[in-house]
Coordinates of C-alpha atoms (C1' of nucleotides) in Angstrom, one line a residue:
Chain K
X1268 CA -115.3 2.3 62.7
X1269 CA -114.7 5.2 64.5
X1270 CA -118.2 7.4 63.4
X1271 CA -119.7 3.7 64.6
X1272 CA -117.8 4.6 67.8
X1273 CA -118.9 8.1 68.2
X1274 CA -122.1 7.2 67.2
X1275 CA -122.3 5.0 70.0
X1276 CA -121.2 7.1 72.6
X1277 CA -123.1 9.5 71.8
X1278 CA -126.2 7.9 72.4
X1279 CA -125.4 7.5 76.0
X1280 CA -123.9 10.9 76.8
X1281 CA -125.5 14.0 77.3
X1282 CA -123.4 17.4 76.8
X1283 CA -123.0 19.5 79.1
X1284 CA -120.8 21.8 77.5
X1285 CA -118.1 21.9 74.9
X1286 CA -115.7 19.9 77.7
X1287 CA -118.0 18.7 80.2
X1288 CA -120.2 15.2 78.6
X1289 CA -122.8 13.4 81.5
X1290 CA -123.5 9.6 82.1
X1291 CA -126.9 10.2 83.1
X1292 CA -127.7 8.5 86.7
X1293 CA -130.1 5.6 84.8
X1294 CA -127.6 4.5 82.1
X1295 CA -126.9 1.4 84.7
X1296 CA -128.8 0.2 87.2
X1297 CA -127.5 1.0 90.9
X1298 CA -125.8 3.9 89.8
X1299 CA -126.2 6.6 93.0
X1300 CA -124.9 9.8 91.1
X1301 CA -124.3 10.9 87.7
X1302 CA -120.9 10.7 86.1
X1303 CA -119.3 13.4 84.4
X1304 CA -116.5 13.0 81.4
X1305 CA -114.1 16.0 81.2
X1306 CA -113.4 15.9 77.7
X1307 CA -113.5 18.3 74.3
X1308 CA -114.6 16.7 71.2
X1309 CA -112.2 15.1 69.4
X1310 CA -110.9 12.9 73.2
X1311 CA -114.7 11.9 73.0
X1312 CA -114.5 10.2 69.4
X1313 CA -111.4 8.1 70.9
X1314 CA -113.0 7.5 74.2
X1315 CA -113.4 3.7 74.7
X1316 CA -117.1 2.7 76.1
X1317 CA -115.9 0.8 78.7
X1318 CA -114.5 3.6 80.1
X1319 CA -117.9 5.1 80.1
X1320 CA -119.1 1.7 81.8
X1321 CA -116.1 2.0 84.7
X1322 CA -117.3 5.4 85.0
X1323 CA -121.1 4.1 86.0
X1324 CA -119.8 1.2 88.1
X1325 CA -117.7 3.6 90.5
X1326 CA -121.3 5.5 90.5
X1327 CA -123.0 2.8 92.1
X1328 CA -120.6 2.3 95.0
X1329 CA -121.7 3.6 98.8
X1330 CA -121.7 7.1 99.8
X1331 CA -119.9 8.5 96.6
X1332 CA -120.8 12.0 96.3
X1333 CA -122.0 14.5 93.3
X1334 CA -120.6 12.7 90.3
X1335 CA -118.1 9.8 89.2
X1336 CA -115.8 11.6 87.5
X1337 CA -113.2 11.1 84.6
X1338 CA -110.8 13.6 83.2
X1339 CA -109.3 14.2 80.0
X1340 CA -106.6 11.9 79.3
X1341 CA -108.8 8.9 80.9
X1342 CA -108.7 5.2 79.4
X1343 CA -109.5 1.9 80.9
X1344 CA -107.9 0.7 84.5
X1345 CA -108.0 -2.1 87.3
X1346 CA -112.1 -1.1 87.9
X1347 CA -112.1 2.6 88.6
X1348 CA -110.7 4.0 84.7
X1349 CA -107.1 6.0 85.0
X1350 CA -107.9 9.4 85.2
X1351 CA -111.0 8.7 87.3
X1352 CA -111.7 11.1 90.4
X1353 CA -114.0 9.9 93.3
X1354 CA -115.4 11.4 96.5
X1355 CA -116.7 8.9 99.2
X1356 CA -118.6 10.6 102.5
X1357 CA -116.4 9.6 105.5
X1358 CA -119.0 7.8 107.1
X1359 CA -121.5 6.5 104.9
X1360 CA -119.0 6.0 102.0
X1361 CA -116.2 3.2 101.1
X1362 CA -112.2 3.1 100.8
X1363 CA -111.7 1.3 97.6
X1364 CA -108.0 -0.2 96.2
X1365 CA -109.1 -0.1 92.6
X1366 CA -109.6 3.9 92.9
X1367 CA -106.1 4.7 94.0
X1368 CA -104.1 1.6 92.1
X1369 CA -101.2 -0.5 92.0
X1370 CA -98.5 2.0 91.7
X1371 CA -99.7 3.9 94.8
X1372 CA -98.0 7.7 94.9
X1373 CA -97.0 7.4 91.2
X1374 CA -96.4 11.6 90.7
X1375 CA -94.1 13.8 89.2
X1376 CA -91.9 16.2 90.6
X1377 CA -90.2 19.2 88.5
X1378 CA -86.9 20.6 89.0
X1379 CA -85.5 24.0 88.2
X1380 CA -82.3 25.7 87.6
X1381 CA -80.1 28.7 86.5
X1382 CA -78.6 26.9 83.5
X1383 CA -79.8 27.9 79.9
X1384 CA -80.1 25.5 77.0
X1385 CA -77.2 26.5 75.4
X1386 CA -75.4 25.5 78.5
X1387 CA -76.0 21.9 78.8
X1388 CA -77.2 21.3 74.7
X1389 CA -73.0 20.5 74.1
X1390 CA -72.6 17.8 77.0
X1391 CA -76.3 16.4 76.7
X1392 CA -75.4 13.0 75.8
X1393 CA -72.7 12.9 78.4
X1394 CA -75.2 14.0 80.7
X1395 CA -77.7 11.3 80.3
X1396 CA -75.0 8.5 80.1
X1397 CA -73.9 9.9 83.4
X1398 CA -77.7 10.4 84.8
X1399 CA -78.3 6.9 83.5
X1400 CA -75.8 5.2 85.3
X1401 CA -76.3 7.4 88.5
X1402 CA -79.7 5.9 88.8
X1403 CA -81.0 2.6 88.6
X1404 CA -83.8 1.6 86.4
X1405 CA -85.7 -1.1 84.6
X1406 CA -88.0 -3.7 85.9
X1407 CA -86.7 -5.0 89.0
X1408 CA -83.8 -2.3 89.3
X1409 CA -81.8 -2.5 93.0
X1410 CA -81.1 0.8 94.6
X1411 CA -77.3 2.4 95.5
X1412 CA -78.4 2.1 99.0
X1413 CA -79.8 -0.9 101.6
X1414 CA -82.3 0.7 103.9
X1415 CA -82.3 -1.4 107.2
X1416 CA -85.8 -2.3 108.3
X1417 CA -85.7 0.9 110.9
X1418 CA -85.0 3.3 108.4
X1419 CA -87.9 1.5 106.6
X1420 CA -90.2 1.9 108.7
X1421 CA -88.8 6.0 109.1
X1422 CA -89.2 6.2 105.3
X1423 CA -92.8 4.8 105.6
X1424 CA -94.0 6.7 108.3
X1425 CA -92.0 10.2 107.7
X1426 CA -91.4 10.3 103.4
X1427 CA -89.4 12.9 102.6
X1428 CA -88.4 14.5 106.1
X1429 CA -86.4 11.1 106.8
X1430 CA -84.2 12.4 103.8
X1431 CA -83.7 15.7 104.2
X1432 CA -82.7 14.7 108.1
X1433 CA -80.4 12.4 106.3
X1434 CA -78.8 14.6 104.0
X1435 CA -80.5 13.7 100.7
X1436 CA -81.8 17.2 100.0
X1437 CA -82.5 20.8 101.7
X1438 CA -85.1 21.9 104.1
X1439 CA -87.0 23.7 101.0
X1440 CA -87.7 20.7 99.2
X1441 CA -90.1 19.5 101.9
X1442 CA -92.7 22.6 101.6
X1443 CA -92.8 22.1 98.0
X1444 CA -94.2 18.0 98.0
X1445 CA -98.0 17.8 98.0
X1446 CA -98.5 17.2 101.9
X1447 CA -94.8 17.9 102.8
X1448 CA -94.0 15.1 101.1
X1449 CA -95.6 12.9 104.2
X1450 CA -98.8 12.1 104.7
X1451 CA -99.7 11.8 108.0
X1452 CA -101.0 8.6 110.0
X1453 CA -99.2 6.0 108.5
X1454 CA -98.7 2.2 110.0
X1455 CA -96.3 -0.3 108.9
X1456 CA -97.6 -3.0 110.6
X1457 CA -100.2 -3.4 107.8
X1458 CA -97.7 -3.8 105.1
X1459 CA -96.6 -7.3 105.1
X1460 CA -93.0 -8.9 105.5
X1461 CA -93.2 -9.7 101.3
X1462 CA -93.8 -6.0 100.3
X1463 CA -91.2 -4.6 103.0
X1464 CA -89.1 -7.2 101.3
X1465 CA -89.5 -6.2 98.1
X1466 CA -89.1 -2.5 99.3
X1467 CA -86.0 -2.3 101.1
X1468 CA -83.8 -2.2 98.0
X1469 CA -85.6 -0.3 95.8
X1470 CA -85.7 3.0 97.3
X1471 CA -84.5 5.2 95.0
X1472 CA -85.1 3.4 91.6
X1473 CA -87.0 4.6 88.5
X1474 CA -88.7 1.5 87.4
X1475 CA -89.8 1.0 83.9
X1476 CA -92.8 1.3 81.9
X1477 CA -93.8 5.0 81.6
X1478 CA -91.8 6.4 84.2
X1479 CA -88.7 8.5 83.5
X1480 CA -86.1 11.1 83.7
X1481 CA -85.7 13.7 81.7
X1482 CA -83.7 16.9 80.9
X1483 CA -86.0 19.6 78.9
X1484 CA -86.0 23.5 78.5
X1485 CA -88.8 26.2 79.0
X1486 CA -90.0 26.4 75.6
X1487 CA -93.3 28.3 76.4
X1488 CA -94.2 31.0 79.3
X1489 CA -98.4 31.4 79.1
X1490 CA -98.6 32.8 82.4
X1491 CA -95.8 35.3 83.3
X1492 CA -96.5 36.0 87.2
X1493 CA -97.0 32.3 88.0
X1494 CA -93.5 31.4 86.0
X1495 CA -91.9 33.9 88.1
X1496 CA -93.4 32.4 91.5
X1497 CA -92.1 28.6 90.3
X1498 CA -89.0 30.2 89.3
X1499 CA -89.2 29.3 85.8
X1500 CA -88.3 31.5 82.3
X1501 CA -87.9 30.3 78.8
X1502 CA -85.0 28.9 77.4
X1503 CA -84.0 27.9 80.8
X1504 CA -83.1 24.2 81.5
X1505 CA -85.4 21.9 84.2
X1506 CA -85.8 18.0 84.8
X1507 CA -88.5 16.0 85.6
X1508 CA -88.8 13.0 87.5
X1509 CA -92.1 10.4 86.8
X1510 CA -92.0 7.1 89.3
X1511 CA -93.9 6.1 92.0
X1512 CA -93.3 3.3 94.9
X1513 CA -92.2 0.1 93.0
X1514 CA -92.8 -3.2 94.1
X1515 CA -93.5 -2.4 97.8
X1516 CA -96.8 -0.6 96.5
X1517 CA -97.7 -2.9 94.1
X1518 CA -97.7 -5.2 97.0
X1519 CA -99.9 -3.3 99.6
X1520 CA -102.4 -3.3 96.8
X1521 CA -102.1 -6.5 96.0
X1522 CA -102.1 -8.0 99.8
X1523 CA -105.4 -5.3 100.5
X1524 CA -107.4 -5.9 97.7
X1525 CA -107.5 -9.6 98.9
X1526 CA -108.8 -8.4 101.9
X1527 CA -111.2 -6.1 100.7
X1528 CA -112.6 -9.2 98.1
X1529 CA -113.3 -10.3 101.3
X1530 CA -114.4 -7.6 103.2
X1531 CA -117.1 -6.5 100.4
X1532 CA -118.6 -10.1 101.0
X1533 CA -118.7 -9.5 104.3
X1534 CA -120.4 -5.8 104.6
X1535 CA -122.5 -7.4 101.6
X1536 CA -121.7 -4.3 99.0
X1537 CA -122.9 -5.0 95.5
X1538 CA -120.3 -4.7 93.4
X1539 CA -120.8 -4.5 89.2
X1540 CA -117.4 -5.4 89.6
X1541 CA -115.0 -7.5 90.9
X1542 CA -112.0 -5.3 90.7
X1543 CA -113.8 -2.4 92.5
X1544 CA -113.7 -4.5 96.0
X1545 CA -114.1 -2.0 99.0
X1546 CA -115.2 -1.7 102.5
X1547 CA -117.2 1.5 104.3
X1548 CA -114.2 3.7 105.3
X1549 CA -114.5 3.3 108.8
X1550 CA -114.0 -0.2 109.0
X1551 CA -111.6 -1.5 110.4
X1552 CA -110.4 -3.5 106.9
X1553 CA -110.7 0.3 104.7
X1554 CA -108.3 1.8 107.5
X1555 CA -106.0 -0.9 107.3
X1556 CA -105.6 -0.4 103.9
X1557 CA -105.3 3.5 103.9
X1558 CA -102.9 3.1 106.5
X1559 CA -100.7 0.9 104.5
X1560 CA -101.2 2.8 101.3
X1561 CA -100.1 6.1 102.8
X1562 CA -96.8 3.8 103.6
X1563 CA -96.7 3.4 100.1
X1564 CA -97.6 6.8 99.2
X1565 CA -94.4 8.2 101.6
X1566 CA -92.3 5.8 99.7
X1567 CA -92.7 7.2 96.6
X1568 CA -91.9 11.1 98.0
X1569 CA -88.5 9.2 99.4
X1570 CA -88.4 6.8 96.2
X1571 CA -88.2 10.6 93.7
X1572 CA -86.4 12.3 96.3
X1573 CA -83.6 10.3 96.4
X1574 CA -83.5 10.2 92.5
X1575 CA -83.6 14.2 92.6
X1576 CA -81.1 14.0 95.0
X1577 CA -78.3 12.0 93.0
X1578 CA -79.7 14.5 89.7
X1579 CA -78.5 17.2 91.6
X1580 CA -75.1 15.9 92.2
X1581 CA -74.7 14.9 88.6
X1582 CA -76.0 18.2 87.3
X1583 CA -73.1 20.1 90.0
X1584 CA -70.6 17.5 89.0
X1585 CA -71.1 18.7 85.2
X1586 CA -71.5 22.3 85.7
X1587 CA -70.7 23.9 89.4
X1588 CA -67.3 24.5 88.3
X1589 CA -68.2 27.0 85.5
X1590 CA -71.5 28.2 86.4
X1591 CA -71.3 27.9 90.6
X1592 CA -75.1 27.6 92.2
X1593 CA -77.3 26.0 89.7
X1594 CA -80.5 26.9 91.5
X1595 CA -81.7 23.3 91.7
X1596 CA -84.9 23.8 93.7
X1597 CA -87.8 21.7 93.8
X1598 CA -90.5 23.5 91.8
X1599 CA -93.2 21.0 93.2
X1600 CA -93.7 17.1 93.4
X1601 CA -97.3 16.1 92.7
X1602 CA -99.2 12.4 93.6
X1603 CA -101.4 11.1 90.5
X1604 CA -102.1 7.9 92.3
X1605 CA -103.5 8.2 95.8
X1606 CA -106.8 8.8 98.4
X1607 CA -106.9 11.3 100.6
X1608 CA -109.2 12.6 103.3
X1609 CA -109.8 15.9 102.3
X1610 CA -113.1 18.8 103.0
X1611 CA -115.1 20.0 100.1
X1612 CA -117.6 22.4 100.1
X1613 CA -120.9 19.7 98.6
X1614 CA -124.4 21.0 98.5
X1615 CA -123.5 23.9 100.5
X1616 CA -122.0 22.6 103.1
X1617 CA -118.6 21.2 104.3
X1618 CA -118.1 17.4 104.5
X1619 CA -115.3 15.1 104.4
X1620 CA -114.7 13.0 102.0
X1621 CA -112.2 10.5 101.0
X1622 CA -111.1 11.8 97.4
X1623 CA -109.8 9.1 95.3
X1624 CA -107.1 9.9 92.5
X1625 CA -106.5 7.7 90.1
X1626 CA -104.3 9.2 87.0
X1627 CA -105.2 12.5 88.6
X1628 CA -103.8 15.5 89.8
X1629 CA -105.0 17.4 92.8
X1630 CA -105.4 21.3 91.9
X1631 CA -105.6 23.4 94.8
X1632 CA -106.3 27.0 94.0
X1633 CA -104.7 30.1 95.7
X1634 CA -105.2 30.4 99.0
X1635 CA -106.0 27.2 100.4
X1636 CA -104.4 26.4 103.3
X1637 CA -102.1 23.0 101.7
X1638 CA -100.6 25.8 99.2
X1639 CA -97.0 26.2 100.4
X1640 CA -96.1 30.5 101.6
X1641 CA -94.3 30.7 98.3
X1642 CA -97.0 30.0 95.8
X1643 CA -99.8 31.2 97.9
X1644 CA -101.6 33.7 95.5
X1645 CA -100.4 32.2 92.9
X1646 CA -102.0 28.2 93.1
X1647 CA -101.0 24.7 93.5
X1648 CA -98.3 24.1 90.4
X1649 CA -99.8 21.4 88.5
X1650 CA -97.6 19.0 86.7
X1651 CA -98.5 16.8 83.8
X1652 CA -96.1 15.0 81.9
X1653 CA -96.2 14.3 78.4
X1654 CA -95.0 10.9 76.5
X1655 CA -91.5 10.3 75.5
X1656 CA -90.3 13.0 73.4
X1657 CA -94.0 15.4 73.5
X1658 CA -94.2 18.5 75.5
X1659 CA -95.0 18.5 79.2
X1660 CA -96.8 21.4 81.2
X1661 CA -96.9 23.1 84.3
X1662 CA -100.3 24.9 85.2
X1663 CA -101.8 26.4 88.7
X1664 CA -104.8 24.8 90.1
X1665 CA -107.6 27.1 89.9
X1666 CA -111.1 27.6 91.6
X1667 CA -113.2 25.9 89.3
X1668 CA -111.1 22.9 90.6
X1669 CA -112.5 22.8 94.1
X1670 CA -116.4 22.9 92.0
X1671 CA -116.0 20.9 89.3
X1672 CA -113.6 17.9 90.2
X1673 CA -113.3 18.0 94.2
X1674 CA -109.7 19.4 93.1
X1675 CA -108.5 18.0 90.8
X1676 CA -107.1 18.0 87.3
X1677 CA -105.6 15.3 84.5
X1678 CA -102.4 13.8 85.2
X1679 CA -100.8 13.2 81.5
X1680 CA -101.3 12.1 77.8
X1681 CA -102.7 9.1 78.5
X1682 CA -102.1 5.7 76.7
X1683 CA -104.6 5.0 73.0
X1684 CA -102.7 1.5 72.0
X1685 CA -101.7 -1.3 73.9
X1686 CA -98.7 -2.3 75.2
X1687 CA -98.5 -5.2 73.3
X1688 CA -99.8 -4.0 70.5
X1689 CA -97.4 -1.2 70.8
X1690 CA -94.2 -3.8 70.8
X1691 CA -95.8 -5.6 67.8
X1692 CA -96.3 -2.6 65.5
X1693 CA -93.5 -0.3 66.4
X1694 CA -89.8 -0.8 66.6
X1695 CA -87.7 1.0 69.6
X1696 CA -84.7 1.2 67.4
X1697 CA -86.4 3.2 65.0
X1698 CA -88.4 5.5 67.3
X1699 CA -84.9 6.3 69.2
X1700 CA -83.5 7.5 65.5
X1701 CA -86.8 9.5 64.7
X1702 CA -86.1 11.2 68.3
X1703 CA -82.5 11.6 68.0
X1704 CA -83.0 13.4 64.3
X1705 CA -85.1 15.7 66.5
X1706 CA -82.2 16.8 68.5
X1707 CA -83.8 14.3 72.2
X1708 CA -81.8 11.8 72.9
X1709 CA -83.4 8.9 74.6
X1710 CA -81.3 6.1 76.8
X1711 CA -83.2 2.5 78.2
X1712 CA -82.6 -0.5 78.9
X1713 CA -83.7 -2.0 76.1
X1714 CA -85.4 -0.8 73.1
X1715 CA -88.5 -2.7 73.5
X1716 CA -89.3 -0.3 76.1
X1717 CA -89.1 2.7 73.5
X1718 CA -91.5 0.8 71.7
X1719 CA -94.2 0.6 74.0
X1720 CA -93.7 4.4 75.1
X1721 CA -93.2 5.8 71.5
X1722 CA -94.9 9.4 71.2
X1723 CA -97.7 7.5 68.7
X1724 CA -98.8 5.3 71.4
X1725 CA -100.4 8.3 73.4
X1726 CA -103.2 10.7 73.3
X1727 CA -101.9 14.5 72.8
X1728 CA -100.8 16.0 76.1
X1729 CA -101.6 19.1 74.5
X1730 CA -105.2 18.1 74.2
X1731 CA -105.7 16.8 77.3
X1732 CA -104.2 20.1 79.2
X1733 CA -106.7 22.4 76.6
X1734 CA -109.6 20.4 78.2
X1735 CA -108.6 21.5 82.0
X1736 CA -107.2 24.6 80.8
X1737 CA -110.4 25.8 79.3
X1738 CA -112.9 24.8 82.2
X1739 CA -110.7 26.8 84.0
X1740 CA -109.9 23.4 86.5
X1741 CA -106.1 24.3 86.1
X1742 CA -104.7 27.1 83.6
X1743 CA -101.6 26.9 81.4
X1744 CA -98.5 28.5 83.3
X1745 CA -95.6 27.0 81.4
X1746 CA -94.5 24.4 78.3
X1747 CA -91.5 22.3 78.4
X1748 CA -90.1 20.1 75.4
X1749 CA -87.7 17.1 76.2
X1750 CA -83.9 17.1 75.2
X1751 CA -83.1 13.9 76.9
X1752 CA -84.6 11.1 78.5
X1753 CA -83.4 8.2 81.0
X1754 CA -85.6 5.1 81.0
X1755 CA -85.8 2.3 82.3
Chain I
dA923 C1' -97.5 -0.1 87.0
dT924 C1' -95.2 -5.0 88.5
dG925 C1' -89.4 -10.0 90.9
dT926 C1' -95.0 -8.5 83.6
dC927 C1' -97.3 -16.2 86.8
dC928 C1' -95.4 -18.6 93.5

DNA sequence: ATGTCC
């Protein structure tokens, strides 16, 4: 079945080189660019072809510019595939919901500290019950604290800077969020009274599904002089933090994709698919919707800050006593899940372009001017969780990025079965023993949930960051390996 | 991903 797959895919693709596979621009009629599939070898040979197909329907929307893209770990999504990267002209191109998603701003943000493995490996599982109960996950998990709908509206139009003002972190964390942790030009009178509804007490919450907590160790240092700029060494202890903005997001998309069905109707777009409704990006429907998403988007910096934020006090509360400063700093927080207006050098010249993210990770190389002072020769850190109880990595955006993928790199593993299927085949019970002989402990709400995140259920991160790695798009600084995990 | 169907 799968040589009939390969076989298959094959006939449509051309090679480009050993990582780099083309849609050519007449697979489908419509299409206005070719698409390009970052992926080695063996990702092609478990590359679904409707990926291939979502790949040439985002080709044939307005204004998109050079190629639809997909990266490494992508599989099928809501229109545009996860791991999908599009560039739309600002004027002559489209805003679309489908290329950003329903979890708006989901990301990942990686912690640091001066604690060594051998410190924290006695009290681990104290440590995660205490983490677990410290912050509140699962599917429709309420938040320690009520925003009222002011300090909504502060969280939606200034993300992370209404914390720190508040006390829920320091001054450096801001610097090291992708845009400061606050995109600017938000307006939350086009999110609607049901998603501020369902947002008000969930700042602060993990969710479920693949987002998580979890306490891991430097096993690998590949680069030496970019470890030393993030501040990170082997053997030393970090956490990581995967969520985005909860219900409130999943409503803006929800409440703007109705519009744009609308709108697409309306500025008579032909779409090869529904779920890729859109409007040009200057009307006044696309603005409203990037308006409200960059709500969204700052609610997920506040949403993982305030989860950092009550980490940290668990992590002093275990081990401030004996060791003093831990050295919590914020090595960076990356968005996988958002548009942004951004300018790209495109036949030679400037333009800007609204550069869609979907399961992606932006990859700025050294000296661009959103690099924070600290990591300024150095690159963008570049996050990219694994699955529950596989390695995760941390690599520096590089200048292939800004010609290859308008900046971008792959955002994790990347799901190969179902979720169903997952909960029908595998048993969370078992999966949390397997881990646990392994020395990583793993606490959730329910074990269903392990189930349908088990390692087996996911491409291999490691793949995926060789793919990047060796198109030189984002190079390997450091690996970590999980010892604990809190999900939801 | 998601008050996993208002």
């Amino acid at each position: 079945m799968s040589d009939k797959n390969t076989t298959s895919i094959l006939d449509i693709l051309t090679k480009v080189n050993d990582n780099t596979w083309e849609v050519p621009g007449n697979y489908k009629p419509g299409m206005n660019v070719p698409g390009r599939i970052f992926v080695s070898k063996p990702l092609l040979e478990i590359l679904e072809p409707e990926t291939i197909d979502q790949v040439a329907n985002v080709a044939s929307l307005p204004g998109i510019q050079k190629y639809s893209m997909a990266m490494p770990d992508a599989h099928l999504g809501y229109g545009f595939s996860i791991g999908g990267v599009a560039a739309f002209d600002k004027d002559e191109g489209v805003i679309s919901p489908g290329g950003v998603g329903f979890d708006i701003n989901c990301g990942v943000r990686l912690i640091r500290s001066n604690l060594m493995e051998d410190d924290v490996r006695p009290r681990l599982a104290e440590l995660l019950d205490s983490l677990f109960e410290a912050i509140p996950s699962g599917v429709g998990s309420k938040s320690r604290m009520r925003l009222t709908d002011e300090e909504l509206d502060d969280v939606f139009i200034h993300g992370v800077n209404w914390a720190v003002k508040n006390g829920y972190g320091m001054k450096g964390d801001l610097s090291h969020c992708e845009s400061n942790g606050m995109m600017p030009g938000a307006d939350p009178s086009k999110v609607s009274i049901k998603a501020r509804k369902r947002g008000r007490p969930q700042i602060g919450t993990l969710g479920s599904g693949n987002h998580f907590l979890e306490v891991q160790y430097v096993d690998k240092v590949y680069d030496e002089e970019a470890a030393k700029a993030f501040g990170l060494k082997e053997g030393q202890i970090t956490f990581m933090i995967h969520c985005g903005s909860r219900g409130a997001g999943h409503q803006i998309c929800t409440d703007h994709l109705q519009k744009l069905t609308q709108a697409s109707k309306k500025y008579k777009i032909p779409l090869p698919d529904k779920q890729l409704a859109c409007a040009p990006a200057s009307s006044e429907e696309a603005q409203d919707y990037f308006k409200a998403m960059i709500c969204a988007a700052n609610y997920a910096w506040v949403n993982r800050q305030m989860i950092m934020h009550w980490a940290r006090e668990v992590f002093d509360e275990f081990f401030k006593a004996q060791h003093g400063d831990l050295g919590l700093d914020l090595v960076y927080d990356v968005a996988h899940n958002v548009a942004k207006l951004e300018k790209h050098m495109i036949d030679g010249e400037e333009k800007e372009v609204y550069v869609h993210r979907k399961g992606a990770t932006r990859a700025f190389p050294a000296g661009h001017p959103e690099i924070p002072e600290d990591y300024k020769d150095i690159g963008q850190p570049v996050i990219i969780p694994g699955s529950m109880g596989t390695a995760s990595y941390v690599l520096k955006g590089c200048p292939a990025a800004m010609e290859l993928t308008f900046g971008s790199a792959c955002h994790g593993a990347g799901r190969v079965m179902s979720r169903s299927s997952a909960k029908k085949e595998l048993r969370g019970e078992e999966i949390q023993n397997e881990l646990k002989s392994q020395g990583i402990i793993v606490r959730a709400t329910q074990p269903s949930l392990i189930a349908e995140e088990a390692p087996e259920v996911y491409k291999s991160s490691s793949d995926v960051v060789d793919v990047v790695h060796n198109l030189g798009i984002a190079t390997k600084v450091a690996r970590v390996l999980p010892m604990g995990v809190v999900k939801g």
